[in-house]
Coordinates of C-alpha atoms in Angstrom, one line a residue:
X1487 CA 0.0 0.0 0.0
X1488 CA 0.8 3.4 -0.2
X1489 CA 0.3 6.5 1.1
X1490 CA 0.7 10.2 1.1
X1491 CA 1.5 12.1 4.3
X1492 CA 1.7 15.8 4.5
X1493 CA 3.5 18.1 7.4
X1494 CA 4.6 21.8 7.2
X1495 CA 1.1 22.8 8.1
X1496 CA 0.5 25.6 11.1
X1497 CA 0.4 29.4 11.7
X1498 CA 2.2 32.3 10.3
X1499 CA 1.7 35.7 10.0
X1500 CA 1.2 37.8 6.8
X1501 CA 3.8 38.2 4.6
X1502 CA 5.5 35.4 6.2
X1503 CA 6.4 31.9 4.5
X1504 CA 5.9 28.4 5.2
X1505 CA 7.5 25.1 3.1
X1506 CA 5.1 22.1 3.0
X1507 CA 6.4 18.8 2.4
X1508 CA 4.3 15.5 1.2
X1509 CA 6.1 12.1 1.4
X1510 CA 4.7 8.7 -0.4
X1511 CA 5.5 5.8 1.3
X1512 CA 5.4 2.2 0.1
X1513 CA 7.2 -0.1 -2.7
X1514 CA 6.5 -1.4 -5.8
X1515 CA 5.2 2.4 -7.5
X1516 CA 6.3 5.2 -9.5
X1517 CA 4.5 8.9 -9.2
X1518 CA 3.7 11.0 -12.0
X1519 CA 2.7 13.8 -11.4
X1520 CA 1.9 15.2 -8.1
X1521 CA 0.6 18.3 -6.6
X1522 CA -0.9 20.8 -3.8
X1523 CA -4.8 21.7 -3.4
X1524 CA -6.7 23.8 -0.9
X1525 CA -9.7 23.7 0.8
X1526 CA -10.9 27.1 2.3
X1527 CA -13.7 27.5 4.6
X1528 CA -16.9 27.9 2.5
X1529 CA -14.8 27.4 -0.7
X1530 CA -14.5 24.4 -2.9
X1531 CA -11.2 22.2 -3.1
X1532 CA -9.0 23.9 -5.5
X1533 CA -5.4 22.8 -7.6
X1534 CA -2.5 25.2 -5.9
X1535 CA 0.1 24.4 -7.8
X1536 CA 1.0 20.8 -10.1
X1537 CA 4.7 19.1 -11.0
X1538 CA 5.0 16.6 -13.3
X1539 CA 7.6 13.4 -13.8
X1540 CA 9.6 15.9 -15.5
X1541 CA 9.7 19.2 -13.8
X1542 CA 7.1 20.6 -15.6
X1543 CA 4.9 22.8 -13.3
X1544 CA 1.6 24.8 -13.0
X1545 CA 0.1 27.4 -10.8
X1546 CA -3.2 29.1 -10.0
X1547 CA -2.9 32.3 -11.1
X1548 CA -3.5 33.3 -7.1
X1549 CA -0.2 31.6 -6.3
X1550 CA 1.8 32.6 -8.9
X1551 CA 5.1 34.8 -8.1
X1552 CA 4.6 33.4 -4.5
X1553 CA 4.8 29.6 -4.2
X1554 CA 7.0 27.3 -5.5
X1555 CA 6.6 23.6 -6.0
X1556 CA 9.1 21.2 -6.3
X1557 CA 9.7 17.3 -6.2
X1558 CA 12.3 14.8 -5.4
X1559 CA 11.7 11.9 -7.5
X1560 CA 14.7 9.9 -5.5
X1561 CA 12.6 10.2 -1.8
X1562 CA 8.9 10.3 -3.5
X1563 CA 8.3 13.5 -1.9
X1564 CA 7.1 17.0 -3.3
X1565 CA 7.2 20.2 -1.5
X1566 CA 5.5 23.5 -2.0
X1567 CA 7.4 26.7 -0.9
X1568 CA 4.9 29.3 0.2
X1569 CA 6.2 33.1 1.0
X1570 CA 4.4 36.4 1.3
X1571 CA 1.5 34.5 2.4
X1572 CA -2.3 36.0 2.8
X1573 CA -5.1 35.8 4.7
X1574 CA -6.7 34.5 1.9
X1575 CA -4.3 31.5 1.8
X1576 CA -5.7 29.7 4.5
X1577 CA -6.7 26.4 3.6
X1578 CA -6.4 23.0 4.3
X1579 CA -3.7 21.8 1.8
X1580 CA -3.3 18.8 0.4
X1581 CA -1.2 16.6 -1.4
X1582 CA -2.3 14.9 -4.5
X1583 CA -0.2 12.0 -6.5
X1584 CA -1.1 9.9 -9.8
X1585 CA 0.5 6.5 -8.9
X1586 CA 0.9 3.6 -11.0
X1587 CA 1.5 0.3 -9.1
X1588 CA 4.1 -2.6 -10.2
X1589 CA 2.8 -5.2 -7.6
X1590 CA -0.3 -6.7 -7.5
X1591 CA -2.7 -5.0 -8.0
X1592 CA -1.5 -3.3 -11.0
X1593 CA -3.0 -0.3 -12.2
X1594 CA -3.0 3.5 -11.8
X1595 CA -4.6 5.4 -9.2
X1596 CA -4.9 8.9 -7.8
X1597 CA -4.3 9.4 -3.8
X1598 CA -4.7 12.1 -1.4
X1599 CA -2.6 12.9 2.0
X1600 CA -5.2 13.9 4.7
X1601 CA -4.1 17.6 4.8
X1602 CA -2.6 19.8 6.7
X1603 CA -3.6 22.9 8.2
X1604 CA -2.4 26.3 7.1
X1605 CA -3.5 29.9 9.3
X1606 CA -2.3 33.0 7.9
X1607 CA -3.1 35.6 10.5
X1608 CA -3.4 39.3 9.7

């Protein structure tokens, strides 16, 4: 099995920053792309920012200038740097992977870390 766990989370003030890491644990997989989404309060789950296999990456427009995403394909892990950060950034991020499985049972499949909590305070 694996899975996706997420940490970096907690509070900062405004114009502060915050680095989010996501790790995938397990054997027998590769990731292709993987990525950050948020849940606001009252707001539907929205795509932050996406990486793929090859360093390709994408932003919301929201983000853009401000966070950074980046992957180590070596460790399975993908982190998302977050600086000058707004009120309006808080959100429960999480981390999403697409995962295709060598063992039994073979396939593809997308998973999700269970979040973690960011508070930007003004």
């Amino acid at each position: 099995q694996v899975q996706l766990v997420e940490s970096g989370g907690g509070l900062v003030q405004a114009g502060g920053s915050l680095r989010l890491s996501c790790a995938a644990s397990g054997s027998g997989f590769s990731i292709n792309t993987m990525g950050w989404y948020r849940k606001a309060p009252g707001k539907q789950r929205e795509l932050v920012a996406a990486i793929t296999s090859s360093g390709s990456t994408n932003y919301a427009d929201s983000v853009k200038g401000r966070f950074t995403i980046s992957r180590d394909n070596a460790r399975n892990t993908v982190s998302l740097q977050m600086s000058s950060l707004k009120p309006e950034d808080t959100a429960v991020y999480y981390c999403n992977a697409g995962v295709v499985f060598h063992i039994m049972p073979h396939g593809y499949r997308e998973l999700w870390g269970q979040g973690t909590l960011v508070t930007v305070s003004s």
